[in-house]
Structures are given as C-alpha cells and as structure tokens.
C-alpha cells in the first residue's frame, strides 16, 4: 500500500485478536524504537455484510456492476445462465436504484 505520509509512531505491535481496538495491543511507542518505512503495516479487511444484502462491484458507476450477494457474512457471486431483466429489476429495487438493463 506504500510507505504512508506520516511519521512512524508505533512499532512492534502485538495483538492477541480479542482486543476491541489497536490501542489495546502491546506496542513500542515513539521515540523508543528503531524502525524503517519499509516495515510499514498494511491490512485488507473483510467487509462484513448482512444475510441477503446485495451490492454491485466493478462498474464505472454505483448503479452498475457485477452482482454480489451476502451469505454467511461473506460476499459472493451469482452464476445464472438465465439471468433476466426481472432478476436485474429486483436487485436494482433492493439497492434503491432505477434499473436500465441487465
């Protein structure tokens, strides 16, 4: 993700996984460490969802894209050889947008 644009203020962060926020994790605080910008932390978080939610991803606009649906708190794809305008209208309706085409 890159080196960031701010000063390094924490080092040697260790979390057990039960902490509610990163402030609760053990760490070394500035200026008591020797760290380099090549060690900058980064993360990709799983976006949680509610069962049955839908979203559109990969489109140029927020009202177009590949349909994803939430199942067991995980976003997944729909494969359908017979996807119809009616199917698309339901997704658009659920998202609160007007449907143009599928």
PDB file of C-alpha atoms in Angstrom:
ATOM      1  CA  UNK A   1       0.000   0.000   0.000  1.00  0.00           C
ATOM      2  CA  UNK A   2       3.014   2.294   0.166  1.00  0.00           C
ATOM      3  CA  UNK A   3       5.082   3.949   2.855  1.00  0.00           C
ATOM      4  CA  UNK A   4       2.447   6.427   4.007  1.00  0.00           C
ATOM      5  CA  UNK A   5       2.917  10.138   4.570  1.00  0.00           C
ATOM      6  CA  UNK A   6       3.101  10.500   8.337  1.00  0.00           C
ATOM      7  CA  UNK A   7       5.711   9.817  10.994  1.00  0.00           C
ATOM      8  CA  UNK A   8       6.156   6.329  12.420  1.00  0.00           C
ATOM      9  CA  UNK A   9       4.743   6.454  15.969  1.00  0.00           C
ATOM     10  CA  UNK A  10       4.321   2.756  16.919  1.00  0.00           C
ATOM     11  CA  UNK A  11       6.493  -0.302  16.436  1.00  0.00           C
ATOM     12  CA  UNK A  12       6.443  -3.975  17.464  1.00  0.00           C
ATOM     13  CA  UNK A  13       2.642  -4.071  17.704  1.00  0.00           C
ATOM     14  CA  UNK A  14       1.287  -7.372  19.026  1.00  0.00           C
ATOM     15  CA  UNK A  15      -2.431  -8.159  19.247  1.00  0.00           C
ATOM     16  CA  UNK A  16      -3.976 -11.376  20.577  1.00  0.00           C
ATOM     17  CA  UNK A  17      -7.112 -10.911  18.478  1.00  0.00           C
ATOM     18  CA  UNK A  18      -9.604 -10.242  21.292  1.00  0.00           C
ATOM     19  CA  UNK A  19      -8.801  -6.535  21.584  1.00  0.00           C
ATOM     20  CA  UNK A  20     -11.569  -4.124  20.583  1.00  0.00           C
ATOM     21  CA  UNK A  21      -9.119  -1.648  19.041  1.00  0.00           C
ATOM     22  CA  UNK A  22      -5.419  -1.469  18.272  1.00  0.00           C
ATOM     23  CA  UNK A  23      -4.747   0.838  21.228  1.00  0.00           C
ATOM     24  CA  UNK A  24      -5.263  -2.209  23.490  1.00  0.00           C
ATOM     25  CA  UNK A  25      -2.460  -4.169  21.790  1.00  0.00           C
ATOM     26  CA  UNK A  26       1.072  -4.168  23.187  1.00  0.00           C
ATOM     27  CA  UNK A  27       3.446  -1.917  21.270  1.00  0.00           C
ATOM     28  CA  UNK A  28       6.564   0.226  21.464  1.00  0.00           C
ATOM     29  CA  UNK A  29       5.797   3.947  21.276  1.00  0.00           C
ATOM     30  CA  UNK A  30       7.839   6.747  19.685  1.00  0.00           C
ATOM     31  CA  UNK A  31      10.705   7.558  20.308  1.00  0.00           C
ATOM     32  CA  UNK A  32      11.709   4.226  21.900  1.00  0.00           C
ATOM     33  CA  UNK A  33      12.319   2.192  18.736  1.00  0.00           C
ATOM     34  CA  UNK A  34      14.364   1.946  15.579  1.00  0.00           C
ATOM     35  CA  UNK A  35      12.094   1.255  12.619  1.00  0.00           C
ATOM     36  CA  UNK A  36      12.161   1.940   8.880  1.00  0.00           C
ATOM     37  CA  UNK A  37       9.489   2.897   6.369  1.00  0.00           C
ATOM     38  CA  UNK A  38       9.982  -0.475   4.646  1.00  0.00           C
ATOM     39  CA  UNK A  39       8.263  -2.061   7.667  1.00  0.00           C
ATOM     40  CA  UNK A  40       5.022  -0.061   7.429  1.00  0.00           C
ATOM     41  CA  UNK A  41       1.938  -2.113   8.360  1.00  0.00           C
ATOM     42  CA  UNK A  42      -0.934  -2.616   5.948  1.00  0.00           C
ATOM     43  CA  UNK A  43      -4.148  -4.634   6.017  1.00  0.00           C
ATOM     44  CA  UNK A  44      -7.058  -5.652   3.851  1.00  0.00           C
ATOM     45  CA  UNK A  45     -10.176  -6.183   5.956  1.00  0.00           C
ATOM     46  CA  UNK A  46     -13.072  -8.401   5.034  1.00  0.00           C
ATOM     47  CA  UNK A  47     -16.148  -6.241   4.627  1.00  0.00           C
ATOM     48  CA  UNK A  48     -18.928  -7.732   6.699  1.00  0.00           C
ATOM     49  CA  UNK A  49     -22.448  -7.925   5.374  1.00  0.00           C
ATOM     50  CA  UNK A  50     -25.944  -8.899   6.410  1.00  0.00           C
ATOM     51  CA  UNK A  51     -27.583 -12.045   5.082  1.00  0.00           C
ATOM     52  CA  UNK A  52     -29.354 -11.359   1.776  1.00  0.00           C
ATOM     53  CA  UNK A  53     -27.766  -7.960   1.108  1.00  0.00           C
ATOM     54  CA  UNK A  54     -26.695  -7.294  -2.468  1.00  0.00           C
ATOM     55  CA  UNK A  55     -24.115  -4.954  -3.941  1.00  0.00           C
ATOM     56  CA  UNK A  56     -22.669  -4.078  -7.342  1.00  0.00           C
ATOM     57  CA  UNK A  57     -18.891  -4.161  -7.823  1.00  0.00           C
ATOM     58  CA  UNK A  58     -16.527  -3.315 -10.666  1.00  0.00           C
ATOM     59  CA  UNK A  59     -18.792  -0.901 -12.530  1.00  0.00           C
ATOM     60  CA  UNK A  60     -17.899   2.608 -13.584  1.00  0.00           C
ATOM     61  CA  UNK A  61     -20.863   3.974 -11.607  1.00  0.00           C
ATOM     62  CA  UNK A  62     -22.520   2.962  -8.330  1.00  0.00           C
ATOM     63  CA  UNK A  63     -25.630   1.720 -10.176  1.00  0.00           C
ATOM     64  CA  UNK A  64     -23.820  -0.835 -12.385  1.00  0.00           C
ATOM     65  CA  UNK A  65     -21.518  -3.797 -11.934  1.00  0.00           C
ATOM     66  CA  UNK A  66     -21.270  -7.463 -11.077  1.00  0.00           C
ATOM     67  CA  UNK A  67     -23.906  -8.569  -8.572  1.00  0.00           C
ATOM     68  CA  UNK A  68     -22.667  -9.917  -5.244  1.00  0.00           C
ATOM     69  CA  UNK A  69     -24.889 -11.309  -2.521  1.00  0.00           C
ATOM     70  CA  UNK A  70     -24.196 -11.855   1.185  1.00  0.00           C
ATOM     71  CA  UNK A  71     -24.351 -15.418   2.514  1.00  0.00           C
ATOM     72  CA  UNK A  72     -22.997 -16.420   5.937  1.00  0.00           C
ATOM     73  CA  UNK A  73     -21.405 -12.959   6.405  1.00  0.00           C
ATOM     74  CA  UNK A  74     -19.411 -13.325   3.173  1.00  0.00           C
ATOM     75  CA  UNK A  75     -19.825 -11.568  -0.176  1.00  0.00           C
ATOM     76  CA  UNK A  76     -20.128 -13.969  -3.118  1.00  0.00           C
ATOM     77  CA  UNK A  77     -21.033 -14.061  -6.804  1.00  0.00           C
ATOM     78  CA  UNK A  78     -24.183 -15.229  -8.564  1.00  0.00           C
ATOM     79  CA  UNK A  79     -23.847 -17.513 -11.599  1.00  0.00           C
ATOM     80  CA  UNK A  80     -27.008 -17.781 -13.696  1.00  0.00           C
ATOM     81  CA  UNK A  81     -27.330 -18.793 -17.357  1.00  0.00           C
ATOM     82  CA  UNK A  82     -30.860 -17.433 -17.427  1.00  0.00           C
ATOM     83  CA  UNK A  83     -30.397 -14.018 -15.767  1.00  0.00           C
ATOM     84  CA  UNK A  84     -33.365 -11.891 -16.795  1.00  0.00           C
ATOM     85  CA  UNK A  85     -34.394  -8.255 -16.729  1.00  0.00           C
ATOM     86  CA  UNK A  86     -36.781  -9.271 -13.952  1.00  0.00           C
ATOM     87  CA  UNK A  87     -33.835 -10.546 -11.872  1.00  0.00           C
ATOM     88  CA  UNK A  88     -31.992  -7.291 -12.518  1.00  0.00           C
ATOM     89  CA  UNK A  89     -35.031  -5.215 -11.537  1.00  0.00           C
ATOM     90  CA  UNK A  90     -35.234  -6.988  -8.177  1.00  0.00           C
ATOM     91  CA  UNK A  91     -31.545  -6.276  -7.473  1.00  0.00           C
ATOM     92  CA  UNK A  92     -31.939  -2.626  -8.507  1.00  0.00           C
ATOM     93  CA  UNK A  93     -35.051  -2.306  -6.375  1.00  0.00           C
ATOM     94  CA  UNK A  94     -33.240  -3.805  -3.377  1.00  0.00           C
ATOM     95  CA  UNK A  95     -30.428  -1.264  -3.903  1.00  0.00           C
ATOM     96  CA  UNK A  96     -32.897   1.602  -4.305  1.00  0.00           C
ATOM     97  CA  UNK A  97     -31.853   2.480  -7.865  1.00  0.00           C
ATOM     98  CA  UNK A  98     -33.637   2.501 -11.205  1.00  0.00           C
ATOM     99  CA  UNK A  99     -32.734  -0.419 -13.440  1.00  0.00           C
ATOM    100  CA  UNK A 100     -31.797   0.223 -17.038  1.00  0.00           C
ATOM    101  CA  UNK A 101     -30.643  -3.187 -18.314  1.00  0.00           C
ATOM    102  CA  UNK A 102     -29.038  -6.414 -17.087  1.00  0.00           C
TER     103      UNK A 102
END
